PDB file of C-alpha atoms in Angstrom:
ATOM      1  CA  MET A   1      57.403 221.644 159.866  1.00 44.00           C
ATOM      2  CA  ASN A   2      54.943 222.343 162.656  1.00 41.00           C
ATOM      3  CA  SER A   3      55.245 225.574 164.627  1.00 39.00           C
ATOM      4  CA  LYS A   4      54.999 223.686 167.922  1.00 41.00           C
ATOM      5  CA  THR A   5      58.297 223.270 169.684  1.00 46.00           C
ATOM      6  CA  ASN A   6      58.029 219.533 170.294  1.00 72.00           C
ATOM      7  CA  ILE A   7      56.643 218.289 166.962  1.00 79.00           C
ATOM      8  CA  LEU A   8      58.421 218.065 163.611  1.00 81.00           C
ATOM      9  CA  THR A   9      56.226 217.245 160.631  1.00 84.00           C
ATOM     10  CA  PHE A  10      56.842 216.276 157.020  1.00 87.00           C
ATOM     11  CA  CYS A  11      54.125 216.028 154.378  1.00 88.00           C
ATOM     12  CA  VAL A  12      54.985 213.612 151.592  1.00 89.00           C
ATOM     13  CA  ALA A  13      54.991 215.495 148.289  1.00 88.00           C
ATOM     14  CA  LYS A  14      55.123 214.114 144.744  1.00 84.00           C
ATOM     15  CA  ASP A  15      58.932 213.917 144.624  1.00 85.00           C
ATOM     16  CA  SER A  16      59.025 211.869 147.858  1.00 86.00           C
ATOM     17  CA  VAL A  17      56.397 209.292 146.845  1.00 87.00           C
ATOM     18  CA  GLY A  18      57.778 205.748 146.943  1.00 88.00           C
ATOM     19  CA  LEU A  19      60.274 206.397 149.718  1.00 90.00           C
ATOM     20  CA  SER A  20      60.111 204.352 152.908  1.00 91.00           C
ATOM     21  CA  LEU A  21      59.505 205.924 156.309  1.00 91.00           C
ATOM     22  CA  LYS A  22      63.157 205.244 157.140  1.00 90.00           C
ATOM     23  CA  GLU A  23      64.317 207.106 154.014  1.00 89.00           C
ATOM     24  CA  ILE A  24      62.031 210.048 154.823  1.00 89.00           C
ATOM     25  CA  LEU A  25      63.428 210.324 158.347  1.00 89.00           C
ATOM     26  CA  TYR A  26      67.082 210.110 157.339  1.00 86.00           C
ATOM     27  CA  ASN A  27      67.207 211.633 153.857  1.00 85.00           C
ATOM     28  CA  GLU A  28      64.339 214.141 153.805  1.00 83.00           C
ATOM     29  CA  MET A  29      64.019 215.208 157.450  1.00 82.00           C
ATOM     30  CA  LYS A  30      67.797 214.825 158.001  1.00 79.00           C
ATOM     31  CA  LEU A  31      67.459 213.282 161.463  1.00 82.00           C
ATOM     32  CA  SER A  32      70.491 211.650 163.043  1.00 78.00           C
ATOM     33  CA  SER A  33      70.511 207.900 163.655  1.00 81.00           C
ATOM     34  CA  ARG A  34      70.916 208.576 167.391  1.00 77.00           C
ATOM     35  CA  LEU A  35      67.792 210.754 167.505  1.00 81.00           C
ATOM     36  CA  VAL A  36      65.786 208.296 165.376  1.00 86.00           C
ATOM     37  CA  ARG A  37      66.713 205.391 167.675  1.00 85.00           C
ATOM     38  CA  LYS A  38      65.606 207.399 170.689  1.00 80.00           C
ATOM     39  CA  LEU A  39      62.315 208.425 169.050  1.00 83.00           C
ATOM     40  CA  LYS A  40      61.647 204.871 167.873  1.00 84.00           C
ATOM     41  CA  SER A  41      62.170 203.418 171.357  1.00 82.00           C
ATOM     42  CA  LYS A  42      59.589 205.844 172.733  1.00 79.00           C
ATOM     43  CA  LYS A  43      57.179 205.184 169.830  1.00 84.00           C
ATOM     44  CA  ASN A  44      57.288 208.879 168.934  1.00 85.00           C
ATOM     45  CA  ILE A  45      57.320 208.494 165.144  1.00 89.00           C
ATOM     46  CA  LEU A  46      53.852 208.497 163.579  1.00 90.00           C
ATOM     47  CA  VAL A  47      52.423 208.510 160.040  1.00 90.00           C
ATOM     48  CA  ASN A  48      48.889 209.910 159.779  1.00 91.00           C
ATOM     49  CA  GLY A  49      48.650 209.465 163.549  1.00 87.00           C
ATOM     50  CA  ASN A  50      49.626 205.802 163.523  1.00 89.00           C
ATOM     51  CA  LYS A  51      52.785 203.804 164.248  1.00 89.00           C
ATOM     52  CA  ILE A  52      53.896 201.983 161.090  1.00 89.00           C
ATOM     53  CA  PRO A  53      56.930 199.820 160.140  1.00 89.00           C
ATOM     54  CA  PHE A  54      60.123 201.628 159.128  1.00 90.00           C
ATOM     55  CA  HIS A  55      60.234 199.876 155.768  1.00 90.00           C
ATOM     56  CA  ALA A  56      56.646 200.921 154.864  1.00 90.00           C
ATOM     57  CA  ILE A  57      56.415 202.894 151.589  1.00 92.00           C
ATOM     58  CA  LEU A  58      54.737 206.276 151.932  1.00 91.00           C
ATOM     59  CA  ARG A  59      52.185 207.852 149.588  1.00 90.00           C
ATOM     60  CA  LYS A  60      51.533 211.429 148.515  1.00 90.00           C
ATOM     61  CA  GLY A  61      49.878 213.424 151.303  1.00 89.00           C
ATOM     62  CA  ASP A  62      51.036 211.138 154.119  1.00 91.00           C
ATOM     63  CA  LEU A  63      51.938 213.163 157.222  1.00 91.00           C
ATOM     64  CA  VAL A  64      55.023 212.096 159.173  1.00 90.00           C
ATOM     65  CA  GLN A  65      55.086 213.354 162.768  1.00 88.00           C
ATOM     66  CA  VAL A  66      58.140 213.258 165.015  1.00 87.00           C
ATOM     67  CA  ILE A  67      57.264 214.002 168.636  1.00 82.00           C
ATOM     68  CA  MET A  68      60.129 215.281 170.769  1.00 74.00           C
ATOM     69  CA  GLU A  69      59.187 214.917 174.410  1.00 69.00           C
ATOM     70  CA  GLU A  70      60.344 217.566 176.831  1.00 67.00           C
ATOM     71  CA  GLU A  71      63.251 216.362 178.937  1.00 67.00           C
ATOM     72  CA  ALA A  72      63.862 217.253 182.549  1.00 67.00           C
ATOM     73  CA  ASN A  73      66.146 220.213 183.037  1.00 71.00           C
ATOM     74  CA  GLN A  74      69.473 219.562 184.695  1.00 75.00           C
ATOM     75  CA  PHE A  75      70.130 222.991 186.273  1.00 86.00           C
ATOM     76  CA  GLU A  76      68.601 224.971 189.145  1.00 88.00           C
ATOM     77  CA  PRO A  77      66.963 228.324 188.268  1.00 89.00           C
ATOM     78  CA  GLU A  78      68.604 231.495 189.591  1.00 93.00           C
ATOM     79  CA  PRO A  79      67.332 235.077 189.068  1.00 95.00           C
ATOM     80  CA  ILE A  80      70.390 236.303 187.164  1.00 93.00           C
ATOM     81  CA  SER A  81      69.860 238.981 184.517  1.00 92.00           C
ATOM     82  CA  ILE A  82      70.643 237.916 180.946  1.00 93.00           C
ATOM     83  CA  GLU A  83      70.661 239.772 177.637  1.00 95.00           C
ATOM     84  CA  VAL A  84      68.570 237.894 175.073  1.00 96.00           C
ATOM     85  CA  VAL A  85      69.316 238.815 171.450  1.00 96.00           C
ATOM     86  CA  TYR A  86      67.279 236.108 169.677  1.00 97.00           C
ATOM     87  CA  ASP A  87      64.486 233.782 170.772  1.00 95.00           C
ATOM     88  CA  ASP A  88      62.222 231.506 168.718  1.00 92.00           C
ATOM     89  CA  VAL A  89      60.492 228.134 169.147  1.00 87.00           C
ATOM     90  CA  ASP A  90      63.760 226.246 168.635  1.00 89.00           C
ATOM     91  CA  LEU A  91      66.621 228.481 169.638  1.00 94.00           C
ATOM     92  CA  LEU A  92      67.751 231.006 172.221  1.00 96.00           C
ATOM     93  CA  ILE A  93      70.792 233.260 171.746  1.00 97.00           C
ATOM     94  CA  VAL A  94      72.129 235.341 174.621  1.00 97.00           C
ATOM     95  CA  ASN A  95      74.911 237.903 174.906  1.00 96.00           C
ATOM     96  CA  LYS A  96      77.102 236.598 177.740  1.00 95.00           C
ATOM     97  CA  HIS A  97      78.791 239.216 179.874  1.00 93.00           C
ATOM     98  CA  PRO A  98      82.443 238.686 180.902  1.00 92.00           C
ATOM     99  CA  GLY A  99      83.172 236.907 184.166  1.00 90.00           C
ATOM    100  CA  ILE A 100      80.246 234.475 184.090  1.00 91.00           C
ATOM    101  CA  VAL A 101      80.697 230.732 183.568  1.00 92.00           C
ATOM    102  CA  VAL A 102      78.521 229.052 180.922  1.00 90.00           C
ATOM    103  CA  HIS A 103      77.440 225.993 182.937  1.00 85.00           C
ATOM    104  CA  PRO A 104      78.040 224.650 186.477  1.00 84.00           C
ATOM    105  CA  THR A 105      81.397 223.058 187.262  1.00 80.00           C
ATOM    106  CA  LYS A 106      83.007 221.817 190.449  1.00 80.00           C
ATOM    107  CA  GLY A 107      84.602 225.228 190.933  1.00 80.00           C
ATOM    108  CA  HIS A 108      81.459 227.172 189.919  1.00 82.00           C
ATOM    109  CA  PRO A 109      78.416 225.125 191.001  1.00 84.00           C
ATOM    110  CA  THR A 110      75.999 228.092 190.836  1.00 88.00           C
ATOM    111  CA  GLY A 111      75.659 231.561 189.319  1.00 91.00           C
ATOM    112  CA  THR A 112      76.150 230.364 185.741  1.00 93.00           C
ATOM    113  CA  MET A 113      74.503 231.176 182.411  1.00 93.00           C
ATOM    114  CA  ALA A 114      72.720 227.815 182.594  1.00 93.00           C
ATOM    115  CA  ASN A 115      71.117 228.750 185.925  1.00 94.00           C
ATOM    116  CA  ALA A 116      70.087 232.137 184.531  1.00 94.00           C
ATOM    117  CA  ILE A 117      68.587 230.606 181.375  1.00 94.00           C
ATOM    118  CA  VAL A 118      66.479 228.111 183.355  1.00 92.00           C
ATOM    119  CA  TYR A 119      65.053 231.032 185.351  1.00 93.00           C
ATOM    120  CA  TYR A 120      64.356 233.036 182.165  1.00 93.00           C
ATOM    121  CA  MET A 121      62.690 229.992 180.610  1.00 90.00           C
ATOM    122  CA  GLN A 122      60.448 229.376 183.613  1.00 88.00           C
ATOM    123  CA  GLU A 123      59.413 233.039 183.717  1.00 91.00           C
ATOM    124  CA  LYS A 124      58.265 232.654 180.094  1.00 89.00           C
ATOM    125  CA  GLY A 125      56.410 229.427 180.853  1.00 86.00           C
ATOM    126  CA  GLU A 126      58.748 227.353 178.680  1.00 85.00           C
ATOM    127  CA  HIS A 127      60.237 223.987 179.541  1.00 80.00           C
ATOM    128  CA  PHE A 128      63.198 222.602 177.638  1.00 83.00           C
ATOM    129  CA  LYS A 129      66.462 220.867 178.376  1.00 85.00           C
ATOM    130  CA  ILE A 130      69.312 223.333 177.900  1.00 89.00           C
ATOM    131  CA  ARG A 131      71.626 222.269 175.085  1.00 90.00           C
ATOM    132  CA  PHE A 132      74.563 224.614 174.506  1.00 93.00           C
ATOM    133  CA  ILE A 133      75.588 224.602 170.844  1.00 93.00           C
ATOM    134  CA  ASN A 134      78.682 226.732 171.402  1.00 91.00           C
ATOM    135  CA  ARG A 135      80.533 227.746 174.537  1.00 88.00           C
ATOM    136  CA  LEU A 136      82.737 230.627 175.609  1.00 91.00           C
ATOM    137  CA  ASP A 137      85.441 230.890 178.240  1.00 90.00           C
ATOM    138  CA  ARG A 138      84.386 232.565 181.491  1.00 91.00           C
ATOM    139  CA  ASP A 139      86.209 235.792 180.606  1.00 93.00           C
ATOM    140  CA  THR A 140      85.189 235.894 176.936  1.00 95.00           C
ATOM    141  CA  SER A 141      82.006 237.849 176.284  1.00 97.00           C
ATOM    142  CA  GLY A 142      79.499 237.500 173.480  1.00 97.00           C
ATOM    143  CA  LEU A 143      76.957 235.308 171.746  1.00 97.00           C
ATOM    144  CA  ILE A 144      76.009 231.845 172.957  1.00 96.00           C
ATOM    145  CA  MET A 145      73.467 229.596 171.187  1.00 96.00           C
ATOM    146  CA  ILE A 146      71.138 227.294 173.137  1.00 95.00           C
ATOM    147  CA  ALA A 147      69.008 224.682 171.356  1.00 93.00           C
ATOM    148  CA  LYS A 148      65.544 224.012 172.755  1.00 90.00           C
ATOM    149  CA  ASN A 149      65.310 220.523 171.252  1.00 86.00           C
ATOM    150  CA  PRO A 150      67.683 217.788 170.007  1.00 85.00           C
ATOM    151  CA  PHE A 151      66.786 218.315 166.337  1.00 85.00           C
ATOM    152  CA  VAL A 152      68.012 221.916 166.286  1.00 88.00           C
ATOM    153  CA  GLN A 153      71.109 221.032 168.313  1.00 89.00           C
ATOM    154  CA  GLN A 154      71.919 218.353 165.746  1.00 87.00           C
ATOM    155  CA  GLU A 155      71.275 220.566 162.721  1.00 89.00           C
ATOM    156  CA  ILE A 156      73.183 223.682 163.824  1.00 93.00           C
ATOM    157  CA  SER A 157      76.068 221.549 165.093  1.00 89.00           C
ATOM    158  CA  LYS A 158      76.122 219.987 161.613  1.00 88.00           C
ATOM    159  CA  GLN A 159      76.136 223.474 160.043  1.00 91.00           C
ATOM    160  CA  MET A 160      79.143 224.326 162.214  1.00 89.00           C
ATOM    161  CA  GLN A 161      80.986 221.162 161.169  1.00 86.00           C
ATOM    162  CA  GLU A 162      80.307 222.033 157.512  1.00 88.00           C
ATOM    163  CA  ASN A 163      81.519 225.621 158.086  1.00 87.00           C
ATOM    164  CA  LYS A 164      78.063 227.055 157.297  1.00 91.00           C
ATOM    165  CA  VAL A 165      77.872 229.120 160.499  1.00 93.00           C
ATOM    166  CA  GLU A 166      79.767 232.405 160.338  1.00 94.00           C
ATOM    167  CA  LYS A 167      81.301 233.257 163.722  1.00 93.00           C
ATOM    168  CA  ILE A 168      82.869 236.703 164.035  1.00 96.00           C
ATOM    169  CA  TYR A 169      84.861 237.862 167.059  1.00 97.00           C
ATOM    170  CA  VAL A 170      86.602 241.133 167.887  1.00 98.00           C
ATOM    171  CA  ALA A 171      89.782 241.264 169.964  1.00 97.00           C
ATOM    172  CA  VAL A 172      92.316 243.803 171.142  1.00 96.00           C
ATOM    173  CA  VAL A 173      95.821 242.410 170.724  1.00 96.00           C
ATOM    174  CA  ALA A 174      99.349 243.577 171.335  1.00 94.00           C
ATOM    175  CA  GLY A 175     101.381 245.209 168.576  1.00 94.00           C
ATOM    176  CA  LYS A 176     100.793 246.295 164.982  1.00 94.00           C
ATOM    177  CA  PHE A 177     100.498 243.865 162.091  1.00 95.00           C
ATOM    178  CA  LYS A 178     102.707 243.894 159.005  1.00 92.00           C
ATOM    179  CA  GLU A 179      99.973 242.012 157.135  1.00 91.00           C
ATOM    180  CA  LYS A 180      96.642 243.714 157.861  1.00 94.00           C
ATOM    181  CA  LYS A 181      94.715 240.652 156.761  1.00 96.00           C
ATOM    182  CA  GLY A 182      95.616 236.976 156.917  1.00 96.00           C
ATOM    183  CA  THR A 183      94.903 233.360 157.826  1.00 97.00           C
ATOM    184  CA  ILE A 184      96.502 231.291 160.576  1.00 97.00           C
ATOM    185  CA  ASN A 185      96.462 227.578 159.785  1.00 97.00           C
ATOM    186  CA  ALA A 186      98.235 225.835 162.666  1.00 96.00           C
ATOM    187  CA  PRO A 187      97.139 222.716 164.618  1.00 96.00           C
ATOM    188  CA  ILE A 188      96.197 223.160 168.280  1.00 96.00           C
ATOM    189  CA  GLY A 189      96.084 220.711 171.161  1.00 92.00           C
ATOM    190  CA  ARG A 190      97.118 219.955 174.702  1.00 89.00           C
ATOM    191  CA  VAL A 191     100.696 218.710 174.850  1.00 85.00           C
ATOM    192  CA  GLU A 192     100.168 217.763 178.510  1.00 84.00           C
ATOM    193  CA  PRO A 193      96.656 216.302 179.086  1.00 79.00           C
ATOM    194  CA  GLU A 194      96.444 217.569 182.679  1.00 80.00           C
ATOM    195  CA  ASN A 195      97.355 221.136 181.656  1.00 84.00           C
ATOM    196  CA  ILE A 196      94.521 223.485 180.602  1.00 87.00           C
ATOM    197  CA  LYS A 197      96.899 225.406 178.339  1.00 90.00           C
ATOM    198  CA  ARG A 198      96.788 224.639 174.611  1.00 94.00           C
ATOM    199  CA  GLU A 199      99.651 224.983 172.149  1.00 93.00           C
ATOM    200  CA  VAL A 200     100.378 224.902 168.447  1.00 94.00           C
ATOM    201  CA  TYR A 201     102.074 221.584 167.717  1.00 92.00           C
ATOM    202  CA  GLU A 202     102.145 218.962 164.966  1.00 90.00           C
ATOM    203  CA  GLY A 203      99.986 216.453 166.821  1.00 89.00           C
ATOM    204  CA  GLY A 204      97.166 218.958 167.409  1.00 92.00           C
ATOM    205  CA  GLN A 205      93.790 219.275 165.667  1.00 93.00           C
ATOM    206  CA  GLU A 206      93.454 221.275 162.472  1.00 94.00           C
ATOM    207  CA  SER A 207      92.722 224.897 163.425  1.00 94.00           C
ATOM    208  CA  ILE A 208      92.067 227.777 161.023  1.00 95.00           C
ATOM    209  CA  THR A 209      91.615 231.420 162.014  1.00 96.00           C
ATOM    210  CA  HIS A 210      91.107 234.400 159.664  1.00 97.00           C
ATOM    211  CA  TYR A 211      91.891 237.916 160.913  1.00 97.00           C
ATOM    212  CA  GLU A 212      91.615 241.504 159.676  1.00 97.00           C
ATOM    213  CA  VAL A 213      92.872 244.654 161.379  1.00 97.00           C
ATOM    214  CA  ILE A 214      90.044 247.125 162.038  1.00 96.00           C
ATOM    215  CA  GLU A 215      91.962 249.840 163.890  1.00 95.00           C
ATOM    216  CA  GLU A 216      95.535 250.468 165.043  1.00 95.00           C
ATOM    217  CA  PHE A 217      96.728 252.153 168.233  1.00 93.00           C
ATOM    218  CA  GLN A 218     100.201 253.083 169.467  1.00 87.00           C
ATOM    219  CA  ASP A 219     101.251 249.509 170.240  1.00 90.00           C
ATOM    220  CA  ALA A 220      98.049 247.513 169.876  1.00 94.00           C
ATOM    221  CA  SER A 221      95.411 246.604 167.303  1.00 96.00           C
ATOM    222  CA  LEU A 222      91.678 245.974 167.176  1.00 97.00           C
ATOM    223  CA  VAL A 223      91.103 242.930 164.979  1.00 98.00           C
ATOM    224  CA  LYS A 224      88.093 241.168 163.509  1.00 98.00           C
ATOM    225  CA  ILE A 225      88.441 237.396 163.651  1.00 97.00           C
ATOM    226  CA  LYS A 226      86.512 234.728 161.768  1.00 96.00           C
ATOM    227  CA  LEU A 227      86.769 231.136 162.927  1.00 93.00           C
ATOM    228  CA  GLU A 228      86.748 228.314 160.409  1.00 90.00           C
ATOM    229  CA  THR A 229      87.253 225.713 163.137  1.00 88.00           C
ATOM    230  CA  GLY A 230      86.222 225.925 166.774  1.00 85.00           C
ATOM    231  CA  ARG A 231      88.992 224.591 169.006  1.00 90.00           C
ATOM    232  CA  THR A 232      89.234 225.408 172.703  1.00 89.00           C
ATOM    233  CA  HIS A 233      91.166 228.683 173.201  1.00 94.00           C
ATOM    234  CA  GLN A 234      91.744 228.825 169.415  1.00 95.00           C
ATOM    235  CA  ILE A 235      91.856 232.619 169.029  1.00 96.00           C
ATOM    236  CA  ARG A 236      93.960 233.089 172.149  1.00 96.00           C
ATOM    237  CA  VAL A 237      96.482 230.431 171.086  1.00 96.00           C
ATOM    238  CA  HIS A 238      96.709 231.518 167.441  1.00 97.00           C
ATOM    239  CA  MET A 239      97.116 235.234 168.159  1.00 97.00           C
ATOM    240  CA  SER A 240      99.836 234.492 170.706  1.00 96.00           C
ATOM    241  CA  TYR A 241     101.473 232.109 168.204  1.00 96.00           C
ATOM    242  CA  ILE A 242     101.880 234.880 165.591  1.00 96.00           C
ATOM    243  CA  GLY A 243     103.232 237.336 168.157  1.00 95.00           C
ATOM    244  CA  HIS A 244     100.054 239.326 168.850  1.00 96.00           C
ATOM    245  CA  PRO A 245      98.684 237.981 172.151  1.00 95.00           C
ATOM    246  CA  LEU A 246      95.361 239.259 173.489  1.00 96.00           C
ATOM    247  CA  ILE A 247      95.621 242.137 175.931  1.00 95.00           C
ATOM    248  CA  GLY A 248      94.432 241.017 179.364  1.00 94.00           C
ATOM    249  CA  ASP A 249      94.962 237.308 178.660  1.00 93.00           C
ATOM    250  CA  GLU A 250      96.713 235.929 181.754  1.00 90.00           C
ATOM    251  CA  LEU A 251      97.206 232.470 180.213  1.00 91.00           C
ATOM    252  CA  TYR A 252      98.483 233.279 176.710  1.00 91.00           C
ATOM    253  CA  GLY A 253      98.875 237.015 176.534  1.00 84.00           C
ATOM    254  CA  ILE A 254      99.608 240.229 178.352  1.00 78.00           C
ATOM    255  CA  GLU A 255      97.913 240.694 181.706  1.00 76.00           C
ATOM    256  CA  ASN A 256      97.373 244.325 182.698  1.00 73.00           C
ATOM    257  CA  LYS A 257      94.648 244.918 185.298  1.00 74.00           C
ATOM    258  CA  ASP A 258      94.966 248.692 184.800  1.00 78.00           C
ATOM    259  CA  PHE A 259      93.798 248.291 181.202  1.00 88.00           C
ATOM    260  CA  ILE A 260      91.289 245.415 181.409  1.00 92.00           C
ATOM    261  CA  GLY A 261      90.638 242.619 183.897  1.00 91.00           C
ATOM    262  CA  ARG A 262      90.228 239.785 181.377  1.00 94.00           C
ATOM    263  CA  GLN A 263      91.184 238.799 177.838  1.00 94.00           C
ATOM    264  CA  ALA A 264      89.896 241.427 175.390  1.00 96.00           C
ATOM    265  CA  LEU A 265      87.803 239.036 173.304  1.00 97.00           C
ATOM    266  CA  HIS A 266      84.147 239.297 172.290  1.00 98.00           C
ATOM    267  CA  ALA A 267      81.986 236.960 170.168  1.00 97.00           C
ATOM    268  CA  GLN A 268      80.249 239.688 168.199  1.00 97.00           C
ATOM    269  CA  SER A 269      78.110 238.086 165.478  1.00 97.00           C
ATOM    270  CA  LEU A 270      76.616 234.845 164.187  1.00 96.00           C
ATOM    271  CA  VAL A 271      75.089 233.994 160.823  1.00 96.00           C
ATOM    272  CA  PHE A 272      73.342 230.635 160.412  1.00 96.00           C
ATOM    273  CA  TYR A 273      70.256 228.945 158.950  1.00 94.00           C
ATOM    274  CA  GLN A 274      67.225 228.263 161.148  1.00 92.00           C
ATOM    275  CA  PRO A 275      66.791 224.471 160.696  1.00 88.00           C
ATOM    276  CA  ARG A 276      62.997 224.477 160.885  1.00 82.00           C
ATOM    277  CA  THR A 277      62.424 227.241 158.325  1.00 85.00           C
ATOM    278  CA  ASN A 278      65.816 227.306 156.523  1.00 88.00           C
ATOM    279  CA  GLN A 279      65.735 231.100 156.944  1.00 93.00           C
ATOM    280  CA  LYS A 280      69.109 232.860 157.116  1.00 96.00           C
ATOM    281  CA  ILE A 281      69.503 234.472 160.549  1.00 96.00           C
ATOM    282  CA  SER A 282      72.061 237.111 161.476  1.00 97.00           C
ATOM    283  CA  VAL A 283      72.522 238.284 165.080  1.00 97.00           C
ATOM    284  CA  ASN A 284      74.921 240.874 166.502  1.00 96.00           C
ATOM    285  CA  SER A 285      76.003 242.139 169.906  1.00 95.00           C
ATOM    286  CA  SER A 286      77.739 245.337 170.874  1.00 91.00           C
ATOM    287  CA  ILE A 287      81.291 245.476 172.236  1.00 92.00           C
ATOM    288  CA  PRO A 288      81.083 245.439 176.071  1.00 94.00           C
ATOM    289  CA  GLU A 289      81.965 248.431 178.227  1.00 95.00           C
ATOM    290  CA  ASP A 290      85.300 247.117 179.496  1.00 95.00           C
ATOM    291  CA  MET A 291      86.593 246.621 175.941  1.00 95.00           C
ATOM    292  CA  GLU A 292      85.295 250.062 174.898  1.00 95.00           C
ATOM    293  CA  SER A 293      87.128 251.506 177.890  1.00 94.00           C
ATOM    294  CA  LEU A 294      90.310 249.663 176.893  1.00 94.00           C
ATOM    295  CA  ILE A 295      90.106 251.064 173.363  1.00 93.00           C
ATOM    296  CA  LYS A 296      89.722 254.590 174.754  1.00 92.00           C
ATOM    297  CA  LYS A 297      92.797 254.111 176.953  1.00 91.00           C
ATOM    298  CA  LEU A 298      94.815 252.883 173.994  1.00 90.00           C
ATOM    299  CA  THR A 299      93.843 255.865 171.819  1.00 89.00           C
ATOM    300  CA  LYS A 300      95.095 258.436 174.356  1.00 73.00           C
TER     301      LYS A 300
END
């Protein structure tokens, strides 16, 4: 593939000879039907610089080019400081601090991560539509992935669906565990559609959380959590469900402003494959100050 952000290329090798352009796009380049339809309507699929029929058979050495036009950004830039932990031609990963909303909402129209990222992008001279691959609650800190083009959004989202992205969180929860390691497999959903609160119930979506105790305190534990599914509030609901709610969680857990002013949850690491290069990427972020302070209080 080309190193330019907006062009994906595929050179037809010996083992792809005899395939149609359509087969190359879907089977070799792994593009979604939605993206292909969009590219086709804009005449942005070329072979050796020319537009050819989808059923045309390709020969060895033919160069397929997929041109992804830059789309207008949907957020206003604001000079808000962000912590960038990874940045390449396709993908941006930032370490979100607690208390900041990911994207504008009716209640938070400005001052969001999206506004900060647009500003960062413009300062670098880049122009891309912001596509969040994962999201975090306002009071959860940690790693957020932003795709710079629809191809990468599609591919990493697919990796997540196939459980190929490793997502590790750390949390401080109430109580000590009898089993220091385990898996919670309990469906989660909203029993009342108008209520933001989720619950474990039979009609919910399949939800799987793996946990391991890292450190124990007098009446609390620091746990490492690996998500196999990514439901809204999954960690908060599951930990509360097994009797170990997150400290500081006003919705599902134990609120204590003297200890910490939000749920003690941090998205610490991500491991995934860069779709353009297929290189394995691992990124990490340090535990934020307020959680470090909480841990110190609990060890006294």
